Amino acid sequence: LGSRRLNLEAPFSNTKPRPLFYYAVTDAVIGGLVTPMLMRARGFSRHYIDGLTYWYCSATCTPATGSPRTPLVFVHGVGIGPLPYLRFIGDLCSLDAPTI
């Protein structure tokens, strides 16, 4: 493999055009059914603020000092939402800190 000059040579592409129906169904099934079901099963609740949707899971207990834990904030990338990160999100929740 050689190096590619992205400003002069076309990048490799595996993309295929798909009909709008494909994206509508994918978004409805994954974003509307699967992700909410799996996030709720992990103890998260969905919240909305000014058009922004986020999931929140409170800590189950506080440390021995009685002071609240520092919350964890996870921001996923562009794509189908938090679904690909569910295992990682579950690991974050096991730290027993509020997770957003």
PDB file of N, CA and C in Angstrom, residues 7-65:
ATOM      1  N   ASN A   7      -5.849  15.333  -1.103  1.00  0.00           N
ATOM      2  CA  ASN A   7      -6.272  16.536  -1.801  1.00  0.00           C
ATOM      3  C   ASN A   7      -6.128  16.405  -3.318  1.00  0.00           C
ATOM      4  N   LEU A   8      -5.417  15.367  -3.796  1.00  0.00           N
ATOM      5  CA  LEU A   8      -5.217  15.195  -5.233  1.00  0.00           C
ATOM      6  C   LEU A   8      -5.814  13.908  -5.777  1.00  0.00           C
ATOM      7  N   GLU A   9      -5.964  12.898  -4.948  1.00  0.00           N
ATOM      8  CA  GLU A   9      -6.459  11.605  -5.405  1.00  0.00           C
ATOM      9  C   GLU A   9      -7.784  11.280  -4.718  1.00  0.00           C
ATOM     10  N   ALA A  10      -8.651  10.625  -5.436  1.00  0.00           N
ATOM     11  CA  ALA A  10      -9.943  10.238  -4.861  1.00  0.00           C
ATOM     12  C   ALA A  10      -9.726   9.187  -3.774  1.00  0.00           C
ATOM     13  N   PRO A  11     -10.379   9.336  -2.636  1.00  0.00           N
ATOM     14  CA  PRO A  11     -10.239   8.324  -1.577  1.00  0.00           C
ATOM     15  C   PRO A  11     -10.978   7.041  -1.942  1.00  0.00           C
ATOM     16  N   PHE A  12     -10.576   5.954  -1.296  1.00  0.00           N
ATOM     17  CA  PHE A  12     -11.296   4.693  -1.477  1.00  0.00           C
ATOM     18  C   PHE A  12     -12.702   4.859  -0.913  1.00  0.00           C
ATOM     19  N   SER A  13     -13.640   4.227  -1.524  1.00  0.00           N
ATOM     20  CA  SER A  13     -15.007   4.362  -1.049  1.00  0.00           C
ATOM     21  C   SER A  13     -15.748   3.046  -1.172  1.00  0.00           C
ATOM     22  N   ASN A  14     -16.345   2.613  -0.099  1.00  0.00           N
ATOM     23  CA  ASN A  14     -17.161   1.403  -0.093  1.00  0.00           C
ATOM     24  C   ASN A  14     -18.637   1.752   0.034  1.00  0.00           C
ATOM     25  N   THR A  15     -18.973   3.008  -0.079  1.00  0.00           N
ATOM     26  CA  THR A  15     -20.349   3.418   0.134  1.00  0.00           C
ATOM     27  C   THR A  15     -21.232   3.029  -1.038  1.00  0.00           C
ATOM     28  N   LYS A  16     -22.472   2.731  -0.711  1.00  0.00           N
ATOM     29  CA  LYS A  16     -23.475   2.422  -1.724  1.00  0.00           C
ATOM     30  C   LYS A  16     -24.696   3.284  -1.446  1.00  0.00           C
ATOM     31  N   PRO A  17     -25.313   3.790  -2.483  1.00  0.00           N
ATOM     32  CA  PRO A  17     -26.555   4.529  -2.232  1.00  0.00           C
ATOM     33  C   PRO A  17     -27.659   3.570  -1.799  1.00  0.00           C
ATOM     34  N   ARG A  18     -28.463   4.017  -0.864  1.00  0.00           N
ATOM     35  CA  ARG A  18     -29.594   3.217  -0.394  1.00  0.00           C
ATOM     36  C   ARG A  18     -30.841   4.083  -0.475  1.00  0.00           C
ATOM     37  N   PRO A  19     -31.975   3.447  -0.638  1.00  0.00           N
ATOM     38  CA  PRO A  19     -33.205   4.246  -0.717  1.00  0.00           C
ATOM     39  C   PRO A  19     -33.540   4.904   0.618  1.00  0.00           C
ATOM     40  N   LEU A  20     -34.286   5.976   0.549  1.00  0.00           N
ATOM     41  CA  LEU A  20     -34.698   6.698   1.742  1.00  0.00           C
ATOM     42  C   LEU A  20     -35.463   5.788   2.701  1.00  0.00           C
ATOM     43  N   PHE A  21     -36.218   4.841   2.166  1.00  0.00           N
ATOM     44  CA  PHE A  21     -36.968   3.891   2.983  1.00  0.00           C
ATOM     45  C   PHE A  21     -36.038   3.128   3.927  1.00  0.00           C
ATOM     46  N   TYR A  22     -34.867   2.746   3.436  1.00  0.00           N
ATOM     47  CA  TYR A  22     -33.885   2.025   4.253  1.00  0.00           C
ATOM     48  C   TYR A  22     -33.517   2.849   5.486  1.00  0.00           C
ATOM     49  N   TYR A  23     -33.216   4.122   5.278  1.00  0.00           N
ATOM     50  CA  TYR A  23     -32.812   4.976   6.390  1.00  0.00           C
ATOM     51  C   TYR A  23     -33.980   5.253   7.328  1.00  0.00           C
ATOM     52  N   ALA A  24     -35.171   5.379   6.793  1.00  0.00           N
ATOM     53  CA  ALA A  24     -36.349   5.607   7.631  1.00  0.00           C
ATOM     54  C   ALA A  24     -36.602   4.403   8.534  1.00  0.00           C
ATOM     55  N   VAL A  25     -36.533   3.205   7.971  1.00  0.00           N
ATOM     56  CA  VAL A  25     -36.754   1.994   8.766  1.00  0.00           C
ATOM     57  C   VAL A  25     -35.633   1.803   9.784  1.00  0.00           C
ATOM     58  N   THR A  26     -34.398   2.002   9.351  1.00  0.00           N
ATOM     59  CA  THR A  26     -33.258   1.854  10.256  1.00  0.00           C
ATOM     60  C   THR A  26     -33.378   2.812  11.438  1.00  0.00           C
ATOM     61  N   ASP A  27     -33.707   4.057  11.163  1.00  0.00           N
ATOM     62  CA  ASP A  27     -33.835   5.037  12.235  1.00  0.00           C
ATOM     63  C   ASP A  27     -35.011   4.704  13.146  1.00  0.00           C
ATOM     64  N   ALA A  28     -36.120   4.271  12.564  1.00  0.00           N
ATOM     65  CA  ALA A  28     -37.299   3.950  13.375  1.00  0.00           C
ATOM     66  C   ALA A  28     -37.050   2.736  14.262  1.00  0.00           C
ATOM     67  N   VAL A  29     -36.450   1.694  13.711  1.00  0.00           N
ATOM     68  CA  VAL A  29     -36.241   0.460  14.479  1.00  0.00           C
ATOM     69  C   VAL A  29     -35.136   0.635  15.507  1.00  0.00           C
ATOM     70  N   ILE A  30     -33.995   1.155  15.068  1.00  0.00           N
ATOM     71  CA  ILE A  30     -32.859   1.289  15.989  1.00  0.00           C
ATOM     72  C   ILE A  30     -33.059   2.469  16.935  1.00  0.00           C
ATOM     73  N   GLY A  31     -33.344   3.637  16.370  1.00  0.00           N
ATOM     74  CA  GLY A  31     -33.473   4.829  17.201  1.00  0.00           C
ATOM     75  C   GLY A  31     -34.751   4.896  18.005  1.00  0.00           C
ATOM     76  N   GLY A  32     -35.821   4.291  17.487  1.00  0.00           N
ATOM     77  CA  GLY A  32     -37.102   4.405  18.157  1.00  0.00           C
ATOM     78  C   GLY A  32     -37.487   3.229  19.031  1.00  0.00           C
ATOM     79  N   LEU A  33     -36.918   2.054  18.771  1.00  0.00           N
ATOM     80  CA  LEU A  33     -37.311   0.864  19.529  1.00  0.00           C
ATOM     81  C   LEU A  33     -36.158   0.205  20.275  1.00  0.00           C
ATOM     82  N   VAL A  34     -35.127  -0.182  19.548  1.00  0.00           N
ATOM     83  CA  VAL A  34     -34.048  -0.988  20.134  1.00  0.00           C
ATOM     84  C   VAL A  34     -33.236  -0.192  21.159  1.00  0.00           C
ATOM     85  N   THR A  35     -32.737   0.975  20.757  1.00  0.00           N
ATOM     86  CA  THR A  35     -31.907   1.759  21.672  1.00  0.00           C
ATOM     87  C   THR A  35     -32.663   2.140  22.946  1.00  0.00           C
ATOM     88  N   PRO A  36     -33.880   2.698  22.853  1.00  0.00           N
ATOM     89  CA  PRO A  36     -34.584   3.021  24.106  1.00  0.00           C
ATOM     90  C   PRO A  36     -34.818   1.807  24.999  1.00  0.00           C
ATOM     91  N   MET A  37     -35.159   0.678  24.406  1.00  0.00           N
ATOM     92  CA  MET A  37     -35.409  -0.525  25.198  1.00  0.00           C
ATOM     93  C   MET A  37     -34.139  -0.960  25.942  1.00  0.00           C
ATOM     94  N   LEU A  38     -33.004  -0.969  25.248  1.00  0.00           N
ATOM     95  CA  LEU A  38     -31.756  -1.413  25.870  1.00  0.00           C
ATOM     96  C   LEU A  38     -31.225  -0.400  26.885  1.00  0.00           C
ATOM     97  N   MET A  39     -31.395   0.885  26.608  1.00  0.00           N
ATOM     98  CA  MET A  39     -30.939   1.900  27.562  1.00  0.00           C
ATOM     99  C   MET A  39     -31.783   1.851  28.838  1.00  0.00           C
ATOM    100  N   ARG A  40     -33.092   1.682  28.700  1.00  0.00           N
ATOM    101  CA  ARG A  40     -33.954   1.586  29.890  1.00  0.00           C
ATOM    102  C   ARG A  40     -33.637   0.327  30.695  1.00  0.00           C
ATOM    103  N   ALA A  41     -33.290  -0.750  29.997  1.00  0.00           N
ATOM    104  CA  ALA A  41     -32.932  -1.991  30.692  1.00  0.00           C
ATOM    105  C   ALA A  41     -31.667  -1.805  31.529  1.00  0.00           C
ATOM    106  N   ARG A  42     -30.834  -0.845  31.165  1.00  0.00           N
ATOM    107  CA  ARG A  42     -29.612  -0.563  31.920  1.00  0.00           C
ATOM    108  C   ARG A  42     -29.821   0.519  32.983  1.00  0.00           C
ATOM    109  N   GLY A  43     -31.066   0.943  33.172  1.00  0.00           N
ATOM    110  CA  GLY A  43     -31.367   1.904  34.226  1.00  0.00           C
ATOM    111  C   GLY A  43     -31.374   3.356  33.799  1.00  0.00           C
ATOM    112  N   PHE A  44     -31.293   3.635  32.512  1.00  0.00           N
ATOM    113  CA  PHE A  44     -31.286   5.009  32.024  1.00  0.00           C
ATOM    114  C   PHE A  44     -32.706   5.508  31.807  1.00  0.00           C
ATOM    115  N   SER A  45     -32.875   6.809  31.913  1.00  0.00           N
ATOM    116  CA  SER A  45     -34.139   7.446  31.552  1.00  0.00           C
ATOM    117  C   SER A  45     -33.842   8.536  30.523  1.00  0.00           C
ATOM    118  N   ARG A  46     -34.770   8.707  29.570  1.00  0.00           N
ATOM    119  CA  ARG A  46     -34.558   9.668  28.485  1.00  0.00           C
ATOM    120  C   ARG A  46     -35.125  11.024  28.892  1.00  0.00           C
ATOM    121  N   HIS A  47     -34.368  12.079  28.576  1.00  0.00           N
ATOM    122  CA  HIS A  47     -34.771  13.448  28.887  1.00  0.00           C
ATOM    123  C   HIS A  47     -34.577  14.314  27.653  1.00  0.00           C
ATOM    124  N   TYR A  48     -35.344  15.415  27.596  1.00  0.00           N
ATOM    125  CA  TYR A  48     -35.263  16.355  26.474  1.00  0.00           C
ATOM    126  C   TYR A  48     -35.092  17.766  27.026  1.00  0.00           C
ATOM    127  N   ILE A  49     -34.164  18.511  26.423  1.00  0.00           N
ATOM    128  CA  ILE A  49     -33.991  19.924  26.761  1.00  0.00           C
ATOM    129  C   ILE A  49     -33.706  20.677  25.469  1.00  0.00           C
ATOM    130  N   ASP A  50     -34.567  21.608  25.114  1.00  0.00           N
ATOM    131  CA  ASP A  50     -34.386  22.468  23.934  1.00  0.00           C
ATOM    132  C   ASP A  50     -34.002  21.685  22.684  1.00  0.00           C
ATOM    133  N   GLY A  51     -34.690  20.604  22.407  1.00  0.00           N
ATOM    134  CA  GLY A  51     -34.431  19.811  21.206  1.00  0.00           C
ATOM    135  C   GLY A  51     -33.297  18.813  21.349  1.00  0.00           C
ATOM    136  N   LEU A  52     -32.636  18.794  22.483  1.00  0.00           N
ATOM    137  CA  LEU A  52     -31.545  17.851  22.728  1.00  0.00           C
ATOM    138  C   LEU A  52     -32.073  16.676  23.542  1.00  0.00           C
ATOM    139  N   THR A  53     -31.826  15.478  23.059  1.00  0.00           N
ATOM    140  CA  THR A  53     -32.217  14.275  23.785  1.00  0.00           C
ATOM    141  C   THR A  53     -30.987  13.700  24.469  1.00  0.00           C
ATOM    142  N   TYR A  54     -31.124  13.333  25.731  1.00  0.00           N
ATOM    143  CA  TYR A  54     -30.014  12.685  26.423  1.00  0.00           C
ATOM    144  C   TYR A  54     -30.558  11.615  27.352  1.00  0.00           C
ATOM    145  N   TRP A  55     -29.693  10.687  27.707  1.00  0.00           N
ATOM    146  CA  TRP A  55     -30.033   9.593  28.618  1.00  0.00           C
ATOM    147  C   TRP A  55     -29.292   9.823  29.923  1.00  0.00           C
ATOM    148  N   TYR A  56     -29.970   9.561  31.046  1.00  0.00           N
ATOM    149  CA  TYR A  56     -29.374   9.792  32.359  1.00  0.00           C
ATOM    150  C   TYR A  56     -29.572   8.566  33.240  1.00  0.00           C
ATOM    151  N   CYS A  57     -28.517   8.203  33.952  1.00  0.00           N
ATOM    152  CA  CYS A  57     -28.583   7.110  34.918  1.00  0.00           C
ATOM    153  C   CYS A  57     -27.966   7.621  36.215  1.00  0.00           C
ATOM    154  N   SER A  58     -28.755   7.654  37.276  1.00  0.00           N
ATOM    155  CA  SER A  58     -28.236   8.145  38.550  1.00  0.00           C
ATOM    156  C   SER A  58     -27.416   7.055  39.226  1.00  0.00           C
ATOM    157  N   ALA A  59     -26.556   7.472  40.119  1.00  0.00           N
ATOM    158  CA  ALA A  59     -25.753   6.510  40.879  1.00  0.00           C
ATOM    159  C   ALA A  59     -26.666   5.784  41.856  1.00  0.00           C
ATOM    160  N   THR A  60     -26.383   4.516  42.098  1.00  0.00           N
ATOM    161  CA  THR A  60     -27.227   3.743  43.014  1.00  0.00           C
ATOM    162  C   THR A  60     -26.915   4.044  44.469  1.00  0.00           C
ATOM    163  N   CYS A  61     -25.692   4.464  44.775  1.00  0.00           N
ATOM    164  CA  CYS A  61     -25.352   4.811  46.151  1.00  0.00           C
ATOM    165  C   CYS A  61     -24.204   5.814  46.135  1.00  0.00           C
ATOM    166  N   THR A  62     -23.956   6.423  47.263  1.00  0.00           N
ATOM    167  CA  THR A  62     -22.859   7.377  47.367  1.00  0.00           C
ATOM    168  C   THR A  62     -21.686   6.709  48.063  1.00  0.00           C
ATOM    169  N   PRO A  63     -20.496   7.236  47.884  1.00  0.00           N
ATOM    170  CA  PRO A  63     -19.341   6.650  48.565  1.00  0.00           C
ATOM    171  C   PRO A  63     -19.450   6.809  50.082  1.00  0.00           C
ATOM    172  N   ALA A  64     -18.549   6.200  50.795  1.00  0.00           N
ATOM    173  CA  ALA A  64     -18.582   6.192  52.262  1.00  0.00           C
ATOM    174  C   ALA A  64     -18.549   7.604  52.846  1.00  0.00           C
ATOM    175  N   THR A  65     -17.968   8.549  52.114  1.00  0.00           N
ATOM    176  CA  THR A  65     -17.891   9.920  52.622  1.00  0.00           C
ATOM    177  C   THR A  65     -19.241  10.608  52.609  1.00  0.00           C
TER     178      THR A  65
END
